[in-house]
Each structure stands twice: as C-alpha cells, then as structure tokens.
C-alpha cells in the first residue's frame, strides 16, 4: 500500500470515530446535575412537571415566555424557561422531554416534547420555540 492510501484510511477512521462519538451524546437522556456540569452544550432532560411550584405564563404580557418547574429522574427540581407559547394540555402530560442548556440553576429549553396519557396509544406532542 502506498503512504497516501494509509493516510486516507486513517483520516476516514478518525472521521467515523468522531461521528459515532457525537451521535452517542445526543441519544441519551441527562439529569439536571449532569447538564449543569457542562455549559453551552445542548442536553435532553426527561422528567415530570412539579405542579406544587406552579407555572408562569401570561400571554397578554409576553406570549413567548413560559416558566415552570421540572423534576428529573433523580428527583432534582429546577426552573425551566421556554421562550415560546405554553403547549396545550401541558398539565396533563405524564412525562416531559426538554432539549436545551443550563444557565446557572435555570434550564433554558429550546424544545418541549410531551408524552401525554392516552386510552389507546401513547401520543407525543413536540413544541419548538423557533
């Protein structure tokens, strides 16, 4: 084999390894404590709505500001801010998957995926701030 072929194979192997590493980071759900360790990265956090702490949404004041508290799978409760409208039947969701990043102790959500209870099948509703 020529040196050019060997170098080409090494570059391809490194590129494949990089792609596999990046894909594995987005396929796992994180907790708030894992997300708070890294800044400016996007995470998927799954949890349930903490209805005891309440929600903030006033469409007359700002229709693109929705704040609530989410309890992750470890029981850690954090405030979540979503710059978009409040999803319909948000309170009825069994599980919520957030995509976004931590800024201090607040999770800024870019997307909300709600897993709502259904009598016949599991429905999912995705909401994006864009």
PDB file of C-alpha atoms in Angstrom:
ATOM      1  CA  UNK A   1       0.000   0.000   0.000  1.00  0.00           C
ATOM      2  CA  UNK A   2       1.104   3.494  -0.689  1.00  0.00           C
ATOM      3  CA  UNK A   3       1.501   6.064   2.064  1.00  0.00           C
ATOM      4  CA  UNK A   4      -1.341   8.096   0.560  1.00  0.00           C
ATOM      5  CA  UNK A   5      -3.740   5.166   0.951  1.00  0.00           C
ATOM      6  CA  UNK A   6      -2.689   4.574   4.565  1.00  0.00           C
ATOM      7  CA  UNK A   7      -3.124   8.263   5.434  1.00  0.00           C
ATOM      8  CA  UNK A   8      -6.536   8.267   3.733  1.00  0.00           C
ATOM      9  CA  UNK A   9      -7.678   5.228   5.721  1.00  0.00           C
ATOM     10  CA  UNK A  10      -6.516   6.810   8.987  1.00  0.00           C
ATOM     11  CA  UNK A  11      -8.425  10.028   8.207  1.00  0.00           C
ATOM     12  CA  UNK A  12     -11.578   8.053   7.400  1.00  0.00           C
ATOM     13  CA  UNK A  13     -11.256   6.042  10.629  1.00  0.00           C
ATOM     14  CA  UNK A  14     -10.869   9.220  12.705  1.00  0.00           C
ATOM     15  CA  UNK A  15     -13.884  10.812  10.992  1.00  0.00           C
ATOM     16  CA  UNK A  16     -16.048   7.745  11.676  1.00  0.00           C
ATOM     17  CA  UNK A  17     -14.954   7.708  15.324  1.00  0.00           C
ATOM     18  CA  UNK A  18     -15.816  11.407  15.681  1.00  0.00           C
ATOM     19  CA  UNK A  19     -19.278  10.919  14.152  1.00  0.00           C
ATOM     20  CA  UNK A  20     -20.049   7.948  16.409  1.00  0.00           C
ATOM     21  CA  UNK A  21     -18.935   9.901  19.488  1.00  0.00           C
ATOM     22  CA  UNK A  22     -21.102  12.904  18.621  1.00  0.00           C
ATOM     23  CA  UNK A  23     -24.148  10.733  17.854  1.00  0.00           C
ATOM     24  CA  UNK A  24     -23.907   8.928  21.191  1.00  0.00           C
ATOM     25  CA  UNK A  25     -24.025  12.216  23.125  1.00  0.00           C
ATOM     26  CA  UNK A  26     -27.473  13.076  21.760  1.00  0.00           C
ATOM     27  CA  UNK A  27     -29.070   9.679  22.186  1.00  0.00           C
ATOM     28  CA  UNK A  28     -29.030   9.640  25.983  1.00  0.00           C
ATOM     29  CA  UNK A  29     -31.220  11.491  28.437  1.00  0.00           C
ATOM     30  CA  UNK A  30     -29.389  13.519  31.059  1.00  0.00           C
ATOM     31  CA  UNK A  31     -30.283  14.777  34.509  1.00  0.00           C
ATOM     32  CA  UNK A  32     -30.043  18.383  35.676  1.00  0.00           C
ATOM     33  CA  UNK A  33     -26.882  17.627  37.655  1.00  0.00           C
ATOM     34  CA  UNK A  34     -25.196  16.196  34.545  1.00  0.00           C
ATOM     35  CA  UNK A  35     -26.341  19.140  32.433  1.00  0.00           C
ATOM     36  CA  UNK A  36     -25.113  21.718  34.945  1.00  0.00           C
ATOM     37  CA  UNK A  37     -21.557  20.392  34.711  1.00  0.00           C
ATOM     38  CA  UNK A  38     -21.252  21.459  31.075  1.00  0.00           C
ATOM     39  CA  UNK A  39     -22.048  24.937  29.832  1.00  0.00           C
ATOM     40  CA  UNK A  40     -23.223  25.957  26.371  1.00  0.00           C
ATOM     41  CA  UNK A  41     -23.961  22.331  25.433  1.00  0.00           C
ATOM     42  CA  UNK A  42     -27.380  21.063  24.423  1.00  0.00           C
ATOM     43  CA  UNK A  43     -28.908  18.322  26.567  1.00  0.00           C
ATOM     44  CA  UNK A  44     -32.031  16.170  26.631  1.00  0.00           C
ATOM     45  CA  UNK A  45     -33.522  16.123  30.123  1.00  0.00           C
ATOM     46  CA  UNK A  46     -36.526  13.968  30.950  1.00  0.00           C
ATOM     47  CA  UNK A  47     -38.792  14.394  33.948  1.00  0.00           C
ATOM     48  CA  UNK A  48     -42.220  15.232  35.302  1.00  0.00           C
ATOM     49  CA  UNK A  49     -43.921  18.551  35.934  1.00  0.00           C
ATOM     50  CA  UNK A  50     -43.658  19.726  39.542  1.00  0.00           C
ATOM     51  CA  UNK A  51     -47.179  21.101  39.910  1.00  0.00           C
ATOM     52  CA  UNK A  52     -46.589  22.218  43.515  1.00  0.00           C
ATOM     53  CA  UNK A  53     -44.250  25.041  42.437  1.00  0.00           C
ATOM     54  CA  UNK A  54     -46.555  26.469  39.788  1.00  0.00           C
ATOM     55  CA  UNK A  55     -46.153  27.864  36.292  1.00  0.00           C
ATOM     56  CA  UNK A  56     -45.778  31.352  34.863  1.00  0.00           C
ATOM     57  CA  UNK A  57     -47.484  32.176  31.583  1.00  0.00           C
ATOM     58  CA  UNK A  58     -49.214  35.454  30.794  1.00  0.00           C
ATOM     59  CA  UNK A  59     -49.919  35.756  27.042  1.00  0.00           C
ATOM     60  CA  UNK A  60     -51.057  39.372  27.397  1.00  0.00           C
ATOM     61  CA  UNK A  61     -47.757  40.399  28.979  1.00  0.00           C
ATOM     62  CA  UNK A  62     -45.388  38.173  26.934  1.00  0.00           C
ATOM     63  CA  UNK A  63     -46.777  35.336  24.818  1.00  0.00           C
ATOM     64  CA  UNK A  64     -43.278  33.889  24.300  1.00  0.00           C
ATOM     65  CA  UNK A  65     -42.337  33.359  27.938  1.00  0.00           C
ATOM     66  CA  UNK A  66     -43.330  30.190  29.751  1.00  0.00           C
ATOM     67  CA  UNK A  67     -41.726  29.137  33.030  1.00  0.00           C
ATOM     68  CA  UNK A  68     -42.321  26.007  35.096  1.00  0.00           C
ATOM     69  CA  UNK A  69     -40.523  23.558  37.386  1.00  0.00           C
ATOM     70  CA  UNK A  70     -39.488  20.066  36.322  1.00  0.00           C
ATOM     71  CA  UNK A  71     -38.424  17.145  38.489  1.00  0.00           C
ATOM     72  CA  UNK A  72     -35.866  14.960  36.691  1.00  0.00           C
ATOM     73  CA  UNK A  73     -35.430  11.210  37.165  1.00  0.00           C
ATOM     74  CA  UNK A  74     -33.054  11.789  40.114  1.00  0.00           C
ATOM     75  CA  UNK A  75     -35.650  13.930  41.912  1.00  0.00           C
ATOM     76  CA  UNK A  76     -33.777  17.199  41.298  1.00  0.00           C
ATOM     77  CA  UNK A  77     -36.200  20.094  40.703  1.00  0.00           C
ATOM     78  CA  UNK A  78     -35.143  23.023  38.510  1.00  0.00           C
ATOM     79  CA  UNK A  79     -36.843  26.006  36.952  1.00  0.00           C
ATOM     80  CA  UNK A  80     -37.305  25.729  33.197  1.00  0.00           C
ATOM     81  CA  UNK A  81     -37.741  28.728  30.915  1.00  0.00           C
ATOM     82  CA  UNK A  82     -39.184  28.184  27.453  1.00  0.00           C
ATOM     83  CA  UNK A  83     -39.286  31.131  25.032  1.00  0.00           C
ATOM     84  CA  UNK A  84     -42.435  30.083  23.256  1.00  0.00           C
ATOM     85  CA  UNK A  85     -46.112  29.611  23.916  1.00  0.00           C
ATOM     86  CA  UNK A  86     -47.380  27.259  26.591  1.00  0.00           C
ATOM     87  CA  UNK A  87     -48.316  23.927  24.985  1.00  0.00           C
ATOM     88  CA  UNK A  88     -51.943  22.897  25.103  1.00  0.00           C
ATOM     89  CA  UNK A  89     -52.791  20.353  27.843  1.00  0.00           C
ATOM     90  CA  UNK A  90     -49.327  20.816  29.349  1.00  0.00           C
ATOM     91  CA  UNK A  91     -50.589  19.957  32.821  1.00  0.00           C
ATOM     92  CA  UNK A  92     -51.873  16.570  31.613  1.00  0.00           C
ATOM     93  CA  UNK A  93     -48.503  15.329  30.348  1.00  0.00           C
ATOM     94  CA  UNK A  94     -47.142  12.216  32.025  1.00  0.00           C
ATOM     95  CA  UNK A  95     -43.552  12.870  31.049  1.00  0.00           C
ATOM     96  CA  UNK A  96     -41.702  15.834  29.558  1.00  0.00           C
ATOM     97  CA  UNK A  97     -38.518  15.737  27.493  1.00  0.00           C
ATOM     98  CA  UNK A  98     -36.658  19.032  27.238  1.00  0.00           C
ATOM     99  CA  UNK A  99     -33.907  19.954  24.808  1.00  0.00           C
ATOM    100  CA  UNK A 100     -31.788  22.911  25.815  1.00  0.00           C
ATOM    101  CA  UNK A 101     -28.963  24.067  28.047  1.00  0.00           C
ATOM    102  CA  UNK A 102     -28.294  25.092  31.638  1.00  0.00           C
ATOM    103  CA  UNK A 103     -27.525  28.675  32.587  1.00  0.00           C
ATOM    104  CA  UNK A 104     -26.682  28.684  36.268  1.00  0.00           C
ATOM    105  CA  UNK A 105     -29.512  26.877  38.037  1.00  0.00           C
ATOM    106  CA  UNK A 106     -32.097  27.542  35.296  1.00  0.00           C
ATOM    107  CA  UNK A 107     -32.646  25.244  32.308  1.00  0.00           C
ATOM    108  CA  UNK A 108     -33.386  27.140  29.072  1.00  0.00           C
ATOM    109  CA  UNK A 109     -35.472  24.872  26.870  1.00  0.00           C
ATOM    110  CA  UNK A 110     -35.449  25.134  23.076  1.00  0.00           C
ATOM    111  CA  UNK A 111     -37.873  22.242  22.519  1.00  0.00           C
ATOM    112  CA  UNK A 112     -40.502  20.530  24.649  1.00  0.00           C
ATOM    113  CA  UNK A 113     -41.709  17.009  23.908  1.00  0.00           C
ATOM    114  CA  UNK A 114     -44.709  15.949  25.963  1.00  0.00           C
ATOM    115  CA  UNK A 115     -45.752  12.355  26.421  1.00  0.00           C
ATOM    116  CA  UNK A 116     -49.451  12.566  27.099  1.00  0.00           C
ATOM    117  CA  UNK A 117     -51.656   9.826  28.518  1.00  0.00           C
ATOM    118  CA  UNK A 118     -53.941   8.168  26.044  1.00  0.00           C
ATOM    119  CA  UNK A 119     -56.517   5.469  26.352  1.00  0.00           C
ATOM    120  CA  UNK A 120     -55.412   3.608  23.214  1.00  0.00           C
ATOM    121  CA  UNK A 121     -51.877   4.641  22.299  1.00  0.00           C
ATOM    122  CA  UNK A 122     -49.064   6.833  23.569  1.00  0.00           C
ATOM    123  CA  UNK A 123     -49.317  10.231  21.922  1.00  0.00           C
ATOM    124  CA  UNK A 124     -46.405  12.607  21.680  1.00  0.00           C
ATOM    125  CA  UNK A 125     -46.546  16.297  21.039  1.00  0.00           C
ATOM    126  CA  UNK A 126     -43.417  18.331  20.243  1.00  0.00           C
ATOM    127  CA  UNK A 127     -43.221  22.085  20.678  1.00  0.00           C
ATOM    128  CA  UNK A 128     -40.372  24.257  19.439  1.00  0.00           C
ATOM    129  CA  UNK A 129     -39.546  27.875  20.219  1.00  0.00           C
ATOM    130  CA  UNK A 130     -38.406  28.516  16.645  1.00  0.00           C
TER     131      UNK A 130
END
